[in-house]
mmCIF file of C-alpha atoms in Angstrom:
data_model
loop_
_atom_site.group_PDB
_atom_site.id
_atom_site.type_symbol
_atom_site.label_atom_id
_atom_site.label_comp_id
_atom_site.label_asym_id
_atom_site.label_seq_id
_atom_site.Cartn_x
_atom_site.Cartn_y
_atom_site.Cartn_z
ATOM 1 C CA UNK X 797 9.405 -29.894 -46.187
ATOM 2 C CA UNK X 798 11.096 -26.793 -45.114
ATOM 3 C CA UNK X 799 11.007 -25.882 -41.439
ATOM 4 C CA UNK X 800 9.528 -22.116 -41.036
ATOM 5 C CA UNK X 801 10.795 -19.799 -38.149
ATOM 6 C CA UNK X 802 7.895 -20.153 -36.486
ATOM 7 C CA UNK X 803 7.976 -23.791 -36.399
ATOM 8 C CA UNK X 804 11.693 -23.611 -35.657
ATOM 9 C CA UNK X 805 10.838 -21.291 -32.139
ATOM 10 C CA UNK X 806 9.574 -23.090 -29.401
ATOM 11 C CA UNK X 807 6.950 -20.670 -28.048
ATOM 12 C CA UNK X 808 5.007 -22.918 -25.787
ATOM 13 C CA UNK X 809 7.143 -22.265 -23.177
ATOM 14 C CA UNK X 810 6.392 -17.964 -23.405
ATOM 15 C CA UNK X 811 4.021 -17.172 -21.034
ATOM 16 C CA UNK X 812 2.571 -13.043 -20.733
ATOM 17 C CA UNK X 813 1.663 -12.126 -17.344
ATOM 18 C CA UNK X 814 0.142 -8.474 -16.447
ATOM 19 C CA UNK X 815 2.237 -6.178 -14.803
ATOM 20 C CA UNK X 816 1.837 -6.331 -10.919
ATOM 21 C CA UNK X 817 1.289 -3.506 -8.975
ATOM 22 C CA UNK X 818 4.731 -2.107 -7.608
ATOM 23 C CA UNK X 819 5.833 -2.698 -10.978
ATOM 24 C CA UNK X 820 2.857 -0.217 -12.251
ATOM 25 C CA UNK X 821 3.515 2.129 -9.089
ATOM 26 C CA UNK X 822 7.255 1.919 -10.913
ATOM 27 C CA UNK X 823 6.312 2.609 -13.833
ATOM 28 C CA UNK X 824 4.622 5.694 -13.164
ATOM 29 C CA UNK X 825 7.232 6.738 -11.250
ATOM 30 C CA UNK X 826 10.224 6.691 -13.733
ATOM 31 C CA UNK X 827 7.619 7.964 -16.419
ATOM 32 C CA UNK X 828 6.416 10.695 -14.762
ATOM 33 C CA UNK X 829 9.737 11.330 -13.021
ATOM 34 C CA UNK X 830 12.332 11.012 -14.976
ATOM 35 C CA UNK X 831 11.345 10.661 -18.233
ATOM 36 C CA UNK X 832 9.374 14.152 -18.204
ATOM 37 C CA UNK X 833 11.822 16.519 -16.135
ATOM 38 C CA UNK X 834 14.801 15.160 -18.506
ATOM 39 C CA UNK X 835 12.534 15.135 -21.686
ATOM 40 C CA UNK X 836 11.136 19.160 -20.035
ATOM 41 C CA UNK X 837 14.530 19.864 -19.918
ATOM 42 C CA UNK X 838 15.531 18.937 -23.250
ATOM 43 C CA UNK X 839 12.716 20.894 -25.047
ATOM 44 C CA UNK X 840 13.324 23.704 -23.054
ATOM 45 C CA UNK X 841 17.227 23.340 -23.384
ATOM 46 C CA UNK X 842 16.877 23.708 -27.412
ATOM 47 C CA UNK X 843 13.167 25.268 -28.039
ATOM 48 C CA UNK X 844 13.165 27.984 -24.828
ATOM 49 C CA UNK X 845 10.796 27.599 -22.191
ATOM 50 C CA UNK X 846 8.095 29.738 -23.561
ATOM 51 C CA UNK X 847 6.531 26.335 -25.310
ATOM 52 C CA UNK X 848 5.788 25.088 -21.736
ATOM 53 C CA UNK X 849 2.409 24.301 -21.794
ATOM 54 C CA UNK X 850 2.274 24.658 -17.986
ATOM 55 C CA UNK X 851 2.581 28.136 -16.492
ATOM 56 C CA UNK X 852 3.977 27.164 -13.136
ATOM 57 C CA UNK X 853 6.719 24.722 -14.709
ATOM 58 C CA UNK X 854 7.249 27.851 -17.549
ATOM 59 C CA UNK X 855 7.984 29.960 -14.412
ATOM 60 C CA UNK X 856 10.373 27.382 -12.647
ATOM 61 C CA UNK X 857 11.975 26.879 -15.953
ATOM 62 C CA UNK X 858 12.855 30.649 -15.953
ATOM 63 C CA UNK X 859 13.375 31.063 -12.736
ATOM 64 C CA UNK X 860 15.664 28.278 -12.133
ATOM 65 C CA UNK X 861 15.482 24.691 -14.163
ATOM 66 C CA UNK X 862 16.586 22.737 -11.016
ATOM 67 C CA UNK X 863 13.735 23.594 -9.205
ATOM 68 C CA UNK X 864 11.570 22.258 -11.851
ATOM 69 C CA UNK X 865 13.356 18.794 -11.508
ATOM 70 C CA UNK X 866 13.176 19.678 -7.382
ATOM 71 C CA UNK X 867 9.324 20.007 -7.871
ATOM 72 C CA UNK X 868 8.690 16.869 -10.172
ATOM 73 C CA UNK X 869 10.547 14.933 -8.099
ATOM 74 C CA UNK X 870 8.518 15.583 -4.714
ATOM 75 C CA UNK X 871 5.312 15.268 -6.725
ATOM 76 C CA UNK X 872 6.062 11.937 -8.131
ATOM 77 C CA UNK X 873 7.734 10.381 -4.707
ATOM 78 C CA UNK X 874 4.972 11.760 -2.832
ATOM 79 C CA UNK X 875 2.692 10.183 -5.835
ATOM 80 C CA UNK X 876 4.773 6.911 -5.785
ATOM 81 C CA UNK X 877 4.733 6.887 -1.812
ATOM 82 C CA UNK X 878 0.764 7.207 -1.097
ATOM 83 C CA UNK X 879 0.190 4.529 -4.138
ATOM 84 C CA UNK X 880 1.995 2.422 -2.240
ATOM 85 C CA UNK X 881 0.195 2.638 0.798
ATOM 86 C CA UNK X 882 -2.865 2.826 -0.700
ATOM 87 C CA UNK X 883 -2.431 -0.665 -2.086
ATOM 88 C CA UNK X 884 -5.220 -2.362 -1.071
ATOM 89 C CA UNK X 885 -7.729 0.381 -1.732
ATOM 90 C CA UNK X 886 -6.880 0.793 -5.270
ATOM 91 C CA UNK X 887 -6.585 -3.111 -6.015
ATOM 92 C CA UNK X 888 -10.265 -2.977 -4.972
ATOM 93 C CA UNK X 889 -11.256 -0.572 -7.823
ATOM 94 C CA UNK X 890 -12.460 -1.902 -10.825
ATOM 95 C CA UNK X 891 -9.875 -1.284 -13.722
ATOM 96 C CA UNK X 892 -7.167 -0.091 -11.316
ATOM 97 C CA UNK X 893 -4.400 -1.832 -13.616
ATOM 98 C CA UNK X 894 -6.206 0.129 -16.522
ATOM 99 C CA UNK X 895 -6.036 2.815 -15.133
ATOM 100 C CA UNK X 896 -1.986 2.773 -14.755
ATOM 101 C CA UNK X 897 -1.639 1.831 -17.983
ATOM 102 C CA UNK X 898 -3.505 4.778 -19.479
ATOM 103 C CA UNK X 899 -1.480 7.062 -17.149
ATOM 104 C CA UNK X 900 1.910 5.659 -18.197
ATOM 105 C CA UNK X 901 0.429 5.822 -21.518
ATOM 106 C CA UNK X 902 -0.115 9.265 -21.424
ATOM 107 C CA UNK X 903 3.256 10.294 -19.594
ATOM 108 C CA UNK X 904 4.667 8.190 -22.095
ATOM 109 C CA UNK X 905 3.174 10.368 -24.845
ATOM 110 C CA UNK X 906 3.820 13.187 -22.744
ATOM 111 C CA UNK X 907 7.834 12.210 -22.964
ATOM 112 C CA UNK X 908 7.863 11.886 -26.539
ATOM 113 C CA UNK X 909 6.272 15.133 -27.478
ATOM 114 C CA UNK X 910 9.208 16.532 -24.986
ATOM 115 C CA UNK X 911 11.533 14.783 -27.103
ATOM 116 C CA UNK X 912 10.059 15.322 -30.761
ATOM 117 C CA UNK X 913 9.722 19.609 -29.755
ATOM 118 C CA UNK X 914 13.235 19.643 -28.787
ATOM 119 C CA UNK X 915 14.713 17.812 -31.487
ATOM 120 C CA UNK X 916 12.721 19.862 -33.624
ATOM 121 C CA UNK X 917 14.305 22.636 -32.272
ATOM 122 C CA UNK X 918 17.912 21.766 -32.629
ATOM 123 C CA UNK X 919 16.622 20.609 -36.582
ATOM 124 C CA UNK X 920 15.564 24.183 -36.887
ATOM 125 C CA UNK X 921 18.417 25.746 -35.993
#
């Protein structure tokens, strides 16, 4: 008989655990940090920043693009910072660790579009 890949891998040993808190409150951070000022930057970089959905970032982006990496910044540290210290407050809500996920989720999705709208740009031009 002929030994499969699955019966070849010895999976027993794999074990998933959910994502702890910090590493959510991390999560979140780099998401919502860095991955959407450098993915705002890119679409704005190669489509303008006239596709900027929000009007205050649309107005830093013309203004000055550094400030709009100055703002996100504060916002998510000071986001990052009181979810810390809030700990045990929101591990006593039901479906805090849903609740992370559908926000990284969605700053993940948020990141992409970014991405896909400036590379769309450059694919235009």
């Amino acid at each position: 008989m002929t030994e499969t890949l699955a019966d070849a891998l010895d999976l027993s040993e794999i074990r998933l655990e959910a994502p702890g808190y910090v590493e959510l409150v991390f999560s979140l951070v780099v998401v919502w940090g860095f991955g959407d000022a450098v993915s705002t930057l890119v679409a704005a970089t190669f489509a303008g920043p006239s596709l900027e959905a929000n009007p205050w970032i649309r107005l830093l982006l013309v203004h000055d693009p550094m400030l709009m990496v100055a703002l996100k910044a504060a916002v998510v540290l000071y986001a990052g910072v009181v979810l810390l210290e809030c700990r045990a407050v929101v591990e006593r809500v039901p479906g805090w660790r849903a609740w992370f996920l559908a926000v990284i989720g969605l700053g993940t999705a948020v990141v992409l579009t970014n991405v896909y709208v400036g590379l769309a740009a450059v694919a235009a031009a």
